[in-house]
């Protein structure tokens, strides 16, 4: 999680950050325990076998961690590209209530520039190439039946975080590994490698938006390569 303030730090995940041993056999992974999730999951997020079925302009429902509720977002950009880890597709969604409004003012020019910075054709010319060249791939094969398959898809969603509309202070973005689970196991999961971005702050601080994307993306990479593959955790100083 990246916080726009005088320092960068984690935001506590509260009661969502609980341990389980029945899915990933490592007791300190801070993932989602099934019986707890089912008890608190009041709205099921529609699942997709792949985001590839969606075209630009189509909608999807997502769960927002700070609001503890769902919202509808529209796919504003779909970018396929070849990488050192094979073909990848980037999907950028914007919460419908954040599109072109006063305050956030998210528009297509902004989304196009963010997408171009994160993933495009060519070698070592985007965030994806730079970060994966250092830390490895964000997702891949694993032995856990309750985790999503490797679909070579990355999702970025720009939305309002909680009730905060401040463009100069607050959480800029976060990665939440609950979305790496199949929705049949955790119904709030978007079943994707998902980066959540604060619509208000990012539009008004576009360079910070890009550095935050890179930072949250490496959290996703650490989760796969350390927690899932090695049943281990990165030291905080490394992961941050």
mmCIF file of C-alpha atoms in Angstrom:
data_model
loop_
_atom_site.group_PDB
_atom_site.id
_atom_site.type_symbol
_atom_site.label_atom_id
_atom_site.label_comp_id
_atom_site.label_asym_id
_atom_site.label_seq_id
_atom_site.Cartn_x
_atom_site.Cartn_y
_atom_site.Cartn_z
ATOM 1 C CA UNK A 1 0.000 0.000 0.000
ATOM 2 C CA UNK A 2 1.286 3.459 -0.861
ATOM 3 C CA UNK A 3 0.225 6.448 1.224
ATOM 4 C CA UNK A 4 0.561 10.022 -0.060
ATOM 5 C CA UNK A 5 2.046 11.810 2.928
ATOM 6 C CA UNK A 6 5.473 12.442 4.381
ATOM 7 C CA UNK A 7 6.200 8.715 4.346
ATOM 8 C CA UNK A 8 5.214 5.495 2.640
ATOM 9 C CA UNK A 9 3.868 2.695 4.782
ATOM 10 C CA UNK A 10 1.518 -0.240 4.976
ATOM 11 C CA UNK A 11 -2.141 0.281 5.802
ATOM 12 C CA UNK A 12 -3.459 -2.318 8.217
ATOM 13 C CA UNK A 13 -5.807 -4.798 6.603
ATOM 14 C CA UNK A 14 -7.734 -5.242 9.836
ATOM 15 C CA UNK A 15 -9.964 -8.280 10.127
ATOM 16 C CA UNK A 16 -9.409 -9.197 6.462
ATOM 17 C CA UNK A 17 -5.783 -10.027 7.238
ATOM 18 C CA UNK A 18 -6.214 -13.417 8.829
ATOM 19 C CA UNK A 19 -4.239 -16.611 8.558
ATOM 20 C CA UNK A 20 -5.257 -19.975 7.255
ATOM 21 C CA UNK A 21 -3.472 -23.247 6.710
ATOM 22 C CA UNK A 22 -6.015 -25.227 4.702
ATOM 23 C CA UNK A 23 -5.298 -23.467 1.388
ATOM 24 C CA UNK A 24 -1.667 -22.435 1.443
ATOM 25 C CA UNK A 25 0.379 -24.409 3.929
ATOM 26 C CA UNK A 26 2.145 -21.510 5.546
ATOM 27 C CA UNK A 27 0.656 -20.038 8.669
ATOM 28 C CA UNK A 28 1.903 -16.467 8.231
ATOM 29 C CA UNK A 29 0.621 -15.682 4.744
ATOM 30 C CA UNK A 30 -2.183 -13.360 5.893
ATOM 31 C CA UNK A 31 -4.629 -14.592 3.308
ATOM 32 C CA UNK A 32 -8.366 -15.177 3.523
ATOM 33 C CA UNK A 33 -9.883 -17.916 5.652
ATOM 34 C CA UNK A 34 -12.852 -19.485 3.879
ATOM 35 C CA UNK A 35 -15.387 -19.748 6.684
ATOM 36 C CA UNK A 36 -14.709 -16.176 7.771
ATOM 37 C CA UNK A 37 -14.999 -14.884 4.211
ATOM 38 C CA UNK A 38 -18.262 -16.682 3.538
ATOM 39 C CA UNK A 39 -19.790 -15.345 6.737
ATOM 40 C CA UNK A 40 -18.959 -11.747 5.845
ATOM 41 C CA UNK A 41 -19.408 -11.850 2.084
ATOM 42 C CA UNK A 42 -22.816 -10.340 1.387
ATOM 43 C CA UNK A 43 -22.357 -9.566 -2.313
ATOM 44 C CA UNK A 44 -20.863 -11.979 -4.786
ATOM 45 C CA UNK A 45 -18.656 -10.414 -7.446
ATOM 46 C CA UNK A 46 -19.431 -11.960 -10.854
ATOM 47 C CA UNK A 47 -16.549 -14.116 -12.023
ATOM 48 C CA UNK A 48 -14.976 -14.631 -15.432
ATOM 49 C CA UNK A 49 -12.926 -17.554 -16.686
ATOM 50 C CA UNK A 50 -10.870 -14.841 -18.373
ATOM 51 C CA UNK A 51 -11.113 -11.080 -18.771
ATOM 52 C CA UNK A 52 -10.517 -11.710 -22.474
ATOM 53 C CA UNK A 53 -14.287 -11.998 -22.943
ATOM 54 C CA UNK A 54 -14.630 -8.297 -22.127
ATOM 55 C CA UNK A 55 -14.313 -5.514 -24.676
ATOM 56 C CA UNK A 56 -13.603 -1.858 -24.024
ATOM 57 C CA UNK A 57 -16.800 -0.161 -22.873
ATOM 58 C CA UNK A 58 -18.125 -3.205 -21.031
ATOM 59 C CA UNK A 59 -18.685 -3.243 -17.283
ATOM 60 C CA UNK A 60 -17.644 -5.377 -14.340
ATOM 61 C CA UNK A 61 -18.474 -5.324 -10.632
ATOM 62 C CA UNK A 62 -15.573 -5.008 -8.165
ATOM 63 C CA UNK A 63 -15.321 -5.031 -4.385
ATOM 64 C CA UNK A 64 -13.674 -1.972 -2.784
ATOM 65 C CA UNK A 65 -11.745 -2.809 0.363
ATOM 66 C CA UNK A 66 -12.070 0.521 2.208
ATOM 67 C CA UNK A 67 -15.766 0.997 1.460
ATOM 68 C CA UNK A 68 -16.572 -2.662 2.167
ATOM 69 C CA UNK A 69 -18.974 -2.648 -0.760
ATOM 70 C CA UNK A 70 -19.133 -3.289 -4.492
ATOM 71 C CA UNK A 71 -19.187 -0.821 -7.360
ATOM 72 C CA UNK A 72 -19.449 -0.945 -11.150
ATOM 73 C CA UNK A 73 -16.492 -0.068 -13.351
ATOM 74 C CA UNK A 74 -16.090 0.132 -17.109
ATOM 75 C CA UNK A 75 -13.190 -1.288 -19.081
ATOM 76 C CA UNK A 76 -11.530 1.792 -20.578
ATOM 77 C CA UNK A 77 -8.355 0.264 -22.010
ATOM 78 C CA UNK A 78 -7.287 -3.215 -23.114
ATOM 79 C CA UNK A 79 -3.630 -3.619 -24.078
ATOM 80 C CA UNK A 80 -2.066 -6.864 -25.355
ATOM 81 C CA UNK A 81 1.732 -6.990 -25.542
ATOM 82 C CA UNK A 82 4.583 -9.456 -25.834
ATOM 83 C CA UNK A 83 6.957 -9.678 -22.887
ATOM 84 C CA UNK A 84 9.911 -11.794 -21.794
ATOM 85 C CA UNK A 85 7.325 -13.921 -19.965
ATOM 86 C CA UNK A 86 5.112 -14.406 -22.997
ATOM 87 C CA UNK A 87 2.003 -12.519 -24.120
ATOM 88 C CA UNK A 88 0.281 -10.412 -21.458
ATOM 89 C CA UNK A 89 -2.885 -8.336 -21.512
ATOM 90 C CA UNK A 90 -3.485 -5.242 -19.399
ATOM 91 C CA UNK A 91 -7.054 -4.268 -18.520
ATOM 92 C CA UNK A 92 -7.703 -0.821 -17.055
ATOM 93 C CA UNK A 93 -11.096 -0.154 -15.468
ATOM 94 C CA UNK A 94 -12.473 3.079 -14.032
ATOM 95 C CA UNK A 95 -15.289 3.195 -11.515
ATOM 96 C CA UNK A 96 -18.262 4.674 -13.345
ATOM 97 C CA UNK A 97 -18.838 7.310 -10.671
ATOM 98 C CA UNK A 98 -15.243 8.543 -11.137
ATOM 99 C CA UNK A 99 -15.405 9.046 -14.902
ATOM 100 C CA UNK A 100 -15.172 12.703 -15.890
ATOM 101 C CA UNK A 101 -16.487 14.095 -12.601
ATOM 102 C CA UNK A 102 -15.263 17.130 -10.689
ATOM 103 C CA UNK A 103 -12.472 16.102 -8.341
ATOM 104 C CA UNK A 104 -11.287 12.907 -9.983
ATOM 105 C CA UNK A 105 -11.904 13.964 -13.606
ATOM 106 C CA UNK A 106 -10.637 10.636 -14.897
ATOM 107 C CA UNK A 107 -10.650 10.779 -18.690
ATOM 108 C CA UNK A 108 -9.426 8.736 -21.641
ATOM 109 C CA UNK A 109 -6.210 10.720 -22.134
ATOM 110 C CA UNK A 110 -5.198 9.927 -18.570
ATOM 111 C CA UNK A 111 -6.013 6.234 -18.959
ATOM 112 C CA UNK A 112 -4.158 6.022 -22.269
ATOM 113 C CA UNK A 113 -1.021 7.545 -20.736
ATOM 114 C CA UNK A 114 -1.158 5.276 -17.685
ATOM 115 C CA UNK A 115 -1.628 2.191 -19.861
ATOM 116 C CA UNK A 116 1.219 3.199 -22.172
ATOM 117 C CA UNK A 117 3.546 3.607 -19.200
ATOM 118 C CA UNK A 118 2.639 0.240 -17.683
ATOM 119 C CA UNK A 119 2.596 -2.105 -20.691
ATOM 120 C CA UNK A 120 3.296 -1.727 -24.413
ATOM 121 C CA UNK A 121 5.088 -3.486 -27.241
ATOM 122 C CA UNK A 122 8.870 -3.290 -27.198
ATOM 123 C CA UNK A 123 11.634 -4.239 -24.797
ATOM 124 C CA UNK A 124 12.355 -2.447 -21.527
ATOM 125 C CA UNK A 125 10.158 0.526 -22.294
ATOM 126 C CA UNK A 126 7.469 0.152 -19.621
ATOM 127 C CA UNK A 127 6.844 -0.525 -15.942
ATOM 128 C CA UNK A 128 6.092 -4.198 -16.570
ATOM 129 C CA UNK A 129 9.457 -4.883 -18.202
ATOM 130 C CA UNK A 130 11.473 -2.912 -15.664
ATOM 131 C CA UNK A 131 9.869 -4.460 -12.580
ATOM 132 C CA UNK A 132 9.771 -8.069 -13.825
ATOM 133 C CA UNK A 133 13.387 -7.854 -14.985
ATOM 134 C CA UNK A 134 14.308 -7.251 -11.342
ATOM 135 C CA UNK A 135 11.789 -9.386 -9.436
ATOM 136 C CA UNK A 136 10.504 -12.027 -11.929
ATOM 137 C CA UNK A 137 6.980 -12.809 -13.145
ATOM 138 C CA UNK A 138 3.822 -11.769 -11.291
ATOM 139 C CA UNK A 139 1.993 -15.112 -11.536
ATOM 140 C CA UNK A 140 2.469 -18.592 -12.907
ATOM 141 C CA UNK A 141 2.075 -22.318 -12.177
ATOM 142 C CA UNK A 142 1.193 -23.428 -8.637
ATOM 143 C CA UNK A 143 -0.287 -26.410 -6.810
ATOM 144 C CA UNK A 144 -3.242 -24.775 -5.047
ATOM 145 C CA UNK A 145 -6.723 -25.532 -6.316
ATOM 146 C CA UNK A 146 -8.304 -22.456 -4.714
ATOM 147 C CA UNK A 147 -5.985 -19.959 -6.440
ATOM 148 C CA UNK A 148 -6.607 -18.576 -9.933
ATOM 149 C CA UNK A 149 -4.938 -20.099 -12.968
ATOM 150 C CA UNK A 150 -2.174 -18.375 -14.869
ATOM 151 C CA UNK A 151 -4.132 -16.336 -17.436
ATOM 152 C CA UNK A 152 -1.426 -13.747 -18.223
ATOM 153 C CA UNK A 153 -3.794 -10.926 -17.318
ATOM 154 C CA UNK A 154 -3.148 -7.838 -15.196
ATOM 155 C CA UNK A 155 -5.997 -5.622 -14.040
ATOM 156 C CA UNK A 156 -5.736 -2.036 -12.817
ATOM 157 C CA UNK A 157 -8.813 -0.331 -11.372
ATOM 158 C CA UNK A 158 -9.146 3.388 -10.612
ATOM 159 C CA UNK A 159 -11.827 3.980 -7.980
ATOM 160 C CA UNK A 160 -12.706 5.968 -4.884
ATOM 161 C CA UNK A 161 -11.154 4.590 -1.701
ATOM 162 C CA UNK A 162 -13.674 4.673 1.117
ATOM 163 C CA UNK A 163 -15.179 8.127 1.549
ATOM 164 C CA UNK A 164 -11.939 10.009 0.883
ATOM 165 C CA UNK A 165 -12.121 12.644 -1.884
ATOM 166 C CA UNK A 166 -8.919 14.447 -0.910
ATOM 167 C CA UNK A 167 -6.646 14.817 -3.932
ATOM 168 C CA UNK A 168 -3.519 15.484 -1.853
ATOM 169 C CA UNK A 169 -3.639 12.981 0.996
ATOM 170 C CA UNK A 170 -4.540 9.342 1.507
ATOM 171 C CA UNK A 171 -3.821 5.893 0.159
ATOM 172 C CA UNK A 172 -2.657 6.141 -3.459
ATOM 173 C CA UNK A 173 -2.899 2.452 -4.297
ATOM 174 C CA UNK A 174 -2.823 -1.070 -2.920
ATOM 175 C CA UNK A 175 -2.452 -4.694 -3.902
ATOM 176 C CA UNK A 176 -4.704 -7.186 -2.081
ATOM 177 C CA UNK A 177 -3.959 -10.871 -2.560
ATOM 178 C CA UNK A 178 -7.598 -11.847 -1.958
ATOM 179 C CA UNK A 179 -8.103 -11.284 -5.692
ATOM 180 C CA UNK A 180 -5.679 -14.120 -6.448
ATOM 181 C CA UNK A 181 -8.289 -16.554 -5.139
ATOM 182 C CA UNK A 182 -11.054 -18.140 -7.171
ATOM 183 C CA UNK A 183 -14.403 -16.536 -6.438
ATOM 184 C CA UNK A 184 -15.767 -19.964 -5.538
ATOM 185 C CA UNK A 185 -13.417 -19.790 -2.542
ATOM 186 C CA UNK A 186 -13.701 -16.074 -1.754
ATOM 187 C CA UNK A 187 -16.707 -14.429 -3.345
ATOM 188 C CA UNK A 188 -15.284 -10.884 -3.261
ATOM 189 C CA UNK A 189 -12.352 -11.871 -5.430
ATOM 190 C CA UNK A 190 -12.011 -10.302 -8.869
ATOM 191 C CA UNK A 191 -9.983 -13.368 -9.868
ATOM 192 C CA UNK A 192 -7.049 -11.427 -11.227
ATOM 193 C CA UNK A 193 -3.672 -9.896 -10.503
ATOM 194 C CA UNK A 194 -5.261 -6.609 -9.524
ATOM 195 C CA UNK A 195 -3.810 -3.226 -8.612
ATOM 196 C CA UNK A 196 -6.224 -0.775 -6.981
ATOM 197 C CA UNK A 197 -5.573 2.924 -7.623
ATOM 198 C CA UNK A 198 -7.136 5.975 -5.945
ATOM 199 C CA UNK A 199 -8.941 7.896 -8.701
ATOM 200 C CA UNK A 200 -8.810 11.250 -6.915
ATOM 201 C CA UNK A 201 -5.121 11.248 -6.035
ATOM 202 C CA UNK A 202 -3.716 9.598 -9.140
ATOM 203 C CA UNK A 203 -5.311 11.958 -11.638
ATOM 204 C CA UNK A 204 -3.965 14.940 -9.734
ATOM 205 C CA UNK A 205 -0.521 13.386 -9.126
ATOM 206 C CA UNK A 206 0.148 11.424 -12.281
ATOM 207 C CA UNK A 207 3.854 10.744 -11.709
ATOM 208 C CA UNK A 208 3.050 9.405 -8.251
ATOM 209 C CA UNK A 209 0.403 7.229 -9.877
ATOM 210 C CA UNK A 210 3.054 5.545 -12.038
ATOM 211 C CA UNK A 211 5.553 4.989 -9.232
ATOM 212 C CA UNK A 212 2.733 3.584 -7.099
ATOM 213 C CA UNK A 213 1.736 1.152 -9.861
ATOM 214 C CA UNK A 214 5.311 -0.104 -9.976
ATOM 215 C CA UNK A 215 5.460 -0.408 -6.204
ATOM 216 C CA UNK A 216 2.173 -2.278 -5.846
ATOM 217 C CA UNK A 217 3.052 -4.514 -8.799
ATOM 218 C CA UNK A 218 6.180 -5.717 -7.041
ATOM 219 C CA UNK A 219 4.001 -6.668 -4.053
ATOM 220 C CA UNK A 220 2.089 -8.980 -6.395
ATOM 221 C CA UNK A 221 5.364 -10.427 -7.662
ATOM 222 C CA UNK A 222 6.679 -11.004 -4.146
ATOM 223 C CA UNK A 223 3.434 -12.701 -3.163
ATOM 224 C CA UNK A 224 3.697 -15.224 -5.977
ATOM 225 C CA UNK A 225 7.427 -15.841 -5.899
ATOM 226 C CA UNK A 226 7.876 -15.916 -2.130
ATOM 227 C CA UNK A 227 4.579 -16.820 -0.482
ATOM 228 C CA UNK A 228 3.129 -19.156 -3.092
ATOM 229 C CA UNK A 229 6.214 -20.750 -4.657
ATOM 230 C CA UNK A 230 8.482 -20.852 -1.611
ATOM 231 C CA UNK A 231 5.945 -20.784 1.245
ATOM 232 C CA UNK A 232 7.926 -17.945 2.711
ATOM 233 C CA UNK A 233 7.655 -14.200 3.247
ATOM 234 C CA UNK A 234 9.924 -11.406 2.070
ATOM 235 C CA UNK A 235 11.412 -9.214 4.753
ATOM 236 C CA UNK A 236 9.511 -5.928 4.985
ATOM 237 C CA UNK A 237 12.538 -3.888 3.922
ATOM 238 C CA UNK A 238 12.763 -5.962 0.735
ATOM 239 C CA UNK A 239 9.037 -5.969 -0.067
ATOM 240 C CA UNK A 240 8.732 -2.240 0.519
#
